[in-house]
Tab-separated table of C-alpha atoms in Angstrom:
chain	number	residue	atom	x	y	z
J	130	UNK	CA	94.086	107.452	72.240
J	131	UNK	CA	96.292	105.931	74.654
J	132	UNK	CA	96.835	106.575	78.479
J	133	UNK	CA	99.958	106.490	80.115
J	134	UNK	CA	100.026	106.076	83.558
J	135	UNK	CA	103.338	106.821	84.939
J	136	UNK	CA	103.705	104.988	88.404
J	137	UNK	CA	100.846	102.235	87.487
J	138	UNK	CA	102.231	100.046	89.677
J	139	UNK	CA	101.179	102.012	93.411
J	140	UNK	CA	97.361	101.563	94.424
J	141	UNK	CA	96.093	104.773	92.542
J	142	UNK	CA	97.846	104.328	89.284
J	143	UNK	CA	96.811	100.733	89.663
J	144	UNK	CA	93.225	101.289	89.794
J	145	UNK	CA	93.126	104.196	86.982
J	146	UNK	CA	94.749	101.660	84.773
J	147	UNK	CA	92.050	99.003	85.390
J	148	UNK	CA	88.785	101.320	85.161
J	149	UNK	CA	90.546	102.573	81.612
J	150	UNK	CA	91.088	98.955	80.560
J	151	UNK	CA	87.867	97.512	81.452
J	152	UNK	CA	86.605	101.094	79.406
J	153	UNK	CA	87.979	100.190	76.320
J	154	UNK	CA	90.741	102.731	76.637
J	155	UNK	CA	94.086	102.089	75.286
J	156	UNK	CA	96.694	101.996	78.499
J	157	UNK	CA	100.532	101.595	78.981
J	158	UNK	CA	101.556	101.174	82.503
J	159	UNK	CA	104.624	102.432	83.175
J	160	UNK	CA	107.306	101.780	86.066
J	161	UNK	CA	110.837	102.174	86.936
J	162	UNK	CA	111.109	98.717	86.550
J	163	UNK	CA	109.700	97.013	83.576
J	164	UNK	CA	108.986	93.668	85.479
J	165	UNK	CA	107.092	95.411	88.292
J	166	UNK	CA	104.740	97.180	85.239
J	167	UNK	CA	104.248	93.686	83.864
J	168	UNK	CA	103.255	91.985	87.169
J	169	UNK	CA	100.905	94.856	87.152
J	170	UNK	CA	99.691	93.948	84.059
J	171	UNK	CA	99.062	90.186	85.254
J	172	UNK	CA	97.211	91.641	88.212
J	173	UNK	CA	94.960	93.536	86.055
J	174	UNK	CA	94.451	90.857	83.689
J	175	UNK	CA	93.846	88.621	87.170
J	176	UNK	CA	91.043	91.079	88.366
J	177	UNK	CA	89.267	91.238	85.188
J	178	UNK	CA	89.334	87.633	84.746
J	179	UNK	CA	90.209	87.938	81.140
J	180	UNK	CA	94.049	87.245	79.622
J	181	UNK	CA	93.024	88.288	76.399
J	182	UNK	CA	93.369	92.177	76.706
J	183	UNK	CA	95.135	94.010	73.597
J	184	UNK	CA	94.239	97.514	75.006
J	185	UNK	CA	96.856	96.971	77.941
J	186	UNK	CA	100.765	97.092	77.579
J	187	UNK	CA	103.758	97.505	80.309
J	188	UNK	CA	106.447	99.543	79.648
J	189	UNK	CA	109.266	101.505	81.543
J	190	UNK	CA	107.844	105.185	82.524
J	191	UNK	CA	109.913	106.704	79.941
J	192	UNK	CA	108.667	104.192	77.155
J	193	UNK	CA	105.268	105.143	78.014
J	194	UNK	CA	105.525	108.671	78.546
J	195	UNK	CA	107.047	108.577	74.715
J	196	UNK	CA	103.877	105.908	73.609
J	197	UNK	CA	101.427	107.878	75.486
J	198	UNK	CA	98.869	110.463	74.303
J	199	UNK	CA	98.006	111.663	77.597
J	200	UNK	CA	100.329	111.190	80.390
J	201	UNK	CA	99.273	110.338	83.570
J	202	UNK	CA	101.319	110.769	87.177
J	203	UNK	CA	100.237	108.684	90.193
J	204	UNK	CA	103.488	108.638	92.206
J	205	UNK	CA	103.594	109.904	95.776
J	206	UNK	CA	105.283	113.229	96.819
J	207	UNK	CA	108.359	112.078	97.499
J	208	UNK	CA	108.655	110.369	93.977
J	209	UNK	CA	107.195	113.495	92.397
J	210	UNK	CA	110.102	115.402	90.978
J	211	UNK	CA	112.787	112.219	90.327
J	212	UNK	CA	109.646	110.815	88.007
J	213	UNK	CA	109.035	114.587	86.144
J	214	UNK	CA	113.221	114.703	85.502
J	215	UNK	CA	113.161	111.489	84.108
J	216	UNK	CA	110.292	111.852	81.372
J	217	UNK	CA	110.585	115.502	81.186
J	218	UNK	CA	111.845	115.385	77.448
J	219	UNK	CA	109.262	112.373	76.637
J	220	UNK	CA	105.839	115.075	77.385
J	221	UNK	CA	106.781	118.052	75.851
J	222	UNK	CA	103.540	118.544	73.460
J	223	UNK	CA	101.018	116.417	75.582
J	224	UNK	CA	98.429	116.397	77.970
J	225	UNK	CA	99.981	115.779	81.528
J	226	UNK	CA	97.541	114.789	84.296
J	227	UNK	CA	98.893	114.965	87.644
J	228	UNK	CA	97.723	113.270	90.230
J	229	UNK	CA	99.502	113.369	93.176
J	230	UNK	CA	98.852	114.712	96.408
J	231	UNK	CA	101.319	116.187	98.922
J	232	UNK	CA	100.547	114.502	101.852
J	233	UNK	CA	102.738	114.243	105.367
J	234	UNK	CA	102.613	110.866	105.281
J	235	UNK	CA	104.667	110.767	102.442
J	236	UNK	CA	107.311	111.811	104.234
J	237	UNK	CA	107.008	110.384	107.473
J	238	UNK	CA	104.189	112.584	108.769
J	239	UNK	CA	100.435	112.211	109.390
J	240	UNK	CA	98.156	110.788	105.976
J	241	UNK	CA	95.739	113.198	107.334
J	242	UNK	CA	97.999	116.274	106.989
J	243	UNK	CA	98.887	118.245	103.862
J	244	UNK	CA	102.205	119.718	103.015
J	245	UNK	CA	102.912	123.011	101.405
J	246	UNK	CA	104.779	123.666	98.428
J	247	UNK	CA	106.522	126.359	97.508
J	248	UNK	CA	104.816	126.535	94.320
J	249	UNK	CA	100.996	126.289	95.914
J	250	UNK	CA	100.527	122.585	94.234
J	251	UNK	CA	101.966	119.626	93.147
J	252	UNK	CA	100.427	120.219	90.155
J	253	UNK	CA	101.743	123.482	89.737
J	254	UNK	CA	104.965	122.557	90.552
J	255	UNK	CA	104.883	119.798	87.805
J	256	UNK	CA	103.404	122.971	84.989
J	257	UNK	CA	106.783	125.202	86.302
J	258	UNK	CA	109.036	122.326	85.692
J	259	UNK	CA	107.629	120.535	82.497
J	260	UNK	CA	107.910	123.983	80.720
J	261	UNK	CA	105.009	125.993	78.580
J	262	UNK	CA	104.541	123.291	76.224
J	263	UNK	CA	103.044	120.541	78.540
J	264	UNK	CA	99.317	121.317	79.034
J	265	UNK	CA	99.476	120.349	82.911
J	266	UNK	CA	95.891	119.313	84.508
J	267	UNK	CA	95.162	118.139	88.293
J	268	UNK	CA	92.559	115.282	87.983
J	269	UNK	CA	92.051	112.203	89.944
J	270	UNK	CA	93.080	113.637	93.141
J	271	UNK	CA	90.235	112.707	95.207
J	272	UNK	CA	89.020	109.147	93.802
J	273	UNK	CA	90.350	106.838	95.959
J	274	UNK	CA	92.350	103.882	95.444
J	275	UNK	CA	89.762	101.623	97.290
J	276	UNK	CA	86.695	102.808	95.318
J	277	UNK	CA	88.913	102.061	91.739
J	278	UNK	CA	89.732	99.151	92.410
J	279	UNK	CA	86.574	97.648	94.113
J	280	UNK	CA	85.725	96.581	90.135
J	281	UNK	CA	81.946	95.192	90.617
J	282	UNK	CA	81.232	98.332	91.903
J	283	UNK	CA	80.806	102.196	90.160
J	284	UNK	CA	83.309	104.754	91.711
J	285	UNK	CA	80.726	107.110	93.492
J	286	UNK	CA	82.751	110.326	93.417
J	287	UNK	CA	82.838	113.637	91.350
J	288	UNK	CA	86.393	113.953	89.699
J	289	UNK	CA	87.630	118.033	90.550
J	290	UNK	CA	89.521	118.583	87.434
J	291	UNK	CA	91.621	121.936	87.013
J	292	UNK	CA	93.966	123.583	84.196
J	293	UNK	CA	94.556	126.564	82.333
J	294	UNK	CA	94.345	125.218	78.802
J	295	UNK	CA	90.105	124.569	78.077
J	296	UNK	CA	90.813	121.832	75.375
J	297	UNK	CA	92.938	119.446	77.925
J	298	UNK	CA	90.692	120.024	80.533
J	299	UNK	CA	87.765	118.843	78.318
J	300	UNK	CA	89.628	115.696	77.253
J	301	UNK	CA	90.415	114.610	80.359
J	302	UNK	CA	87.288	115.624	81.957
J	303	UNK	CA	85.797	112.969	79.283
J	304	UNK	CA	88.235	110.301	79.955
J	305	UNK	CA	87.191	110.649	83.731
J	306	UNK	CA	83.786	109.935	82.579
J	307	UNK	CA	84.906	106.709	81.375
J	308	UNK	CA	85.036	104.859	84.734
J	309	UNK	CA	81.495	104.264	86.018
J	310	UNK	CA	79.828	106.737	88.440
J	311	UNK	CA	82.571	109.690	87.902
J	312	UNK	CA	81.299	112.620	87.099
J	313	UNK	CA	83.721	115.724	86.054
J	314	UNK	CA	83.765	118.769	86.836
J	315	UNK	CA	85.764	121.786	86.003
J	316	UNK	CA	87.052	123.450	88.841
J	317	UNK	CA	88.903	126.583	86.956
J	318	UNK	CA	92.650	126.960	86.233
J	319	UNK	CA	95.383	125.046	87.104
J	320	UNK	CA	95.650	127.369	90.278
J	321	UNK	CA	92.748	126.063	91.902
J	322	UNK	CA	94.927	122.105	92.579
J	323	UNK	CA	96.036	124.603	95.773
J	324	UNK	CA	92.165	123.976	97.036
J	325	UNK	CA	91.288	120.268	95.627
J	326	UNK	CA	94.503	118.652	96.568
J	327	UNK	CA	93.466	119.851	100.067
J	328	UNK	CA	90.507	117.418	100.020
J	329	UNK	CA	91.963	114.189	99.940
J	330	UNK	CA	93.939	114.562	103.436
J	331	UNK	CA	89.933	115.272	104.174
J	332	UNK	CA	88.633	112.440	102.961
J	333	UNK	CA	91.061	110.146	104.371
J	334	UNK	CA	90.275	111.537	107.468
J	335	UNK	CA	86.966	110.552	107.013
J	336	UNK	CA	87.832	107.084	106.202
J	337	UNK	CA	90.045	106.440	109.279
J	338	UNK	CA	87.025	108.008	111.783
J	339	UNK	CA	84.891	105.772	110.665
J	340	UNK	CA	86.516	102.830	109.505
J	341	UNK	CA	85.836	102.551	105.994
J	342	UNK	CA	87.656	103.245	102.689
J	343	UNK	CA	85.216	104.676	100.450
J	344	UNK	CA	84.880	107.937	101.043
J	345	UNK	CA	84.398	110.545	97.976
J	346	UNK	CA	82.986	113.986	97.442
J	347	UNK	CA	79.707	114.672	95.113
J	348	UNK	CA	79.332	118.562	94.544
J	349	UNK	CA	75.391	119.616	94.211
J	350	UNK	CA	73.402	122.369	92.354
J	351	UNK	CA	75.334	121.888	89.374
């Protein structure tokens, strides 16, 4: 199986790509620009001390969104919808994870503020425009780019995974599995991204009062 992860290049898409590569899992990073995914690639290759790595490719977003059995999106808000139009016609059929997060900061405002959408998530909004025939889930939302890429280390975080089609939600909730210390857990359909999307502004909260950058969310009495 392999994982695309459209926008690999930013922090979050960065660090899902390496946890999936040191895995064993099969990844494409994509970008707008093909030399920005491979300088990704190098950095990967860089962190894992290891230039021998078969399982990792770069490619332009649309190239991997068309290579890609499950499609990942780690772009920020404001790259949200430009990103969806482009590989809109490469997904149809597939598992779409979104990942992003409307934040204010990524549009000028407060990281610690969330923004609301018209269609109650950016995850939702990505299901209304991809069409019925993209199984849309919201995972990754609240794993933070610090703890992903801090390699020697396991992620300690629960990964909130929602979507309205049970299959897609299982596969991805076992690909989350695959970095160390994730646990997933179904949080209902794809609805429910209105209420974990909400978290990270939360967490990052949490970071800047008290100075660190590791800050995750376990869920008990499960």
């Amino acid at each position: 199986m392999k994982i695309a992860i459209i926008g690999g290049t930013g922090d979050q898409g960065l660090g899902l790509a390496l946890r999936f590569v040191k895995s064993g899992e099969q990844v494409i990073v994509g970008s707008r620009d093909i030399k920005k995914a491979e300088n990704a690639v190098k950095l990967i290759k860089d962190m894992l001390n290891n230039e021998n790595l078969p399982n990792l490719s770069a490619m332009t977003n649309e190239d991997a969104a068309t290579n890609g059995d499950i499609v990942v999106l780690t772009v920020p808000l404001q790259a949200q919808m430009i990103t969806l139009k482009s590989i809109k016609e490469y997904v149809q059929g597939k598992i779409f994870v979104d990942a992003t997060v409307p934040l204010e900061g990524c549009i000028g405002g407060k990281p610690t503020r969330f923004v609301d959408l018209w269609e109650g998530s950016a995850a939702e909004r990505s299901a209304a425009f991809l069409g019925k025939d993209v199984r849309v889930v919201s995972a990754f939302c609240n794993l933070s780019a610090a703890s992903l890429t801090n390699i020697n280390e396991d992620v300690e975080c629960d990964c909130l995974i929602s979507g309205d089609d049970n299959q897609a939600n299982t596969m991805v909730m076992e690909l989350a599995e695959k970095i160390s210390g994730v646990r997933s857990i179904e949080c209902g359909p794809l609805e429910n991204a209105r209420i974990v999307e909400k978290i990270t502004p939360l967490l990052i909260n949490l970071n800047i009062r008290n100075r660190i950058k590791l800050a995750g969310i376990r869920i008990t009495g499960l």
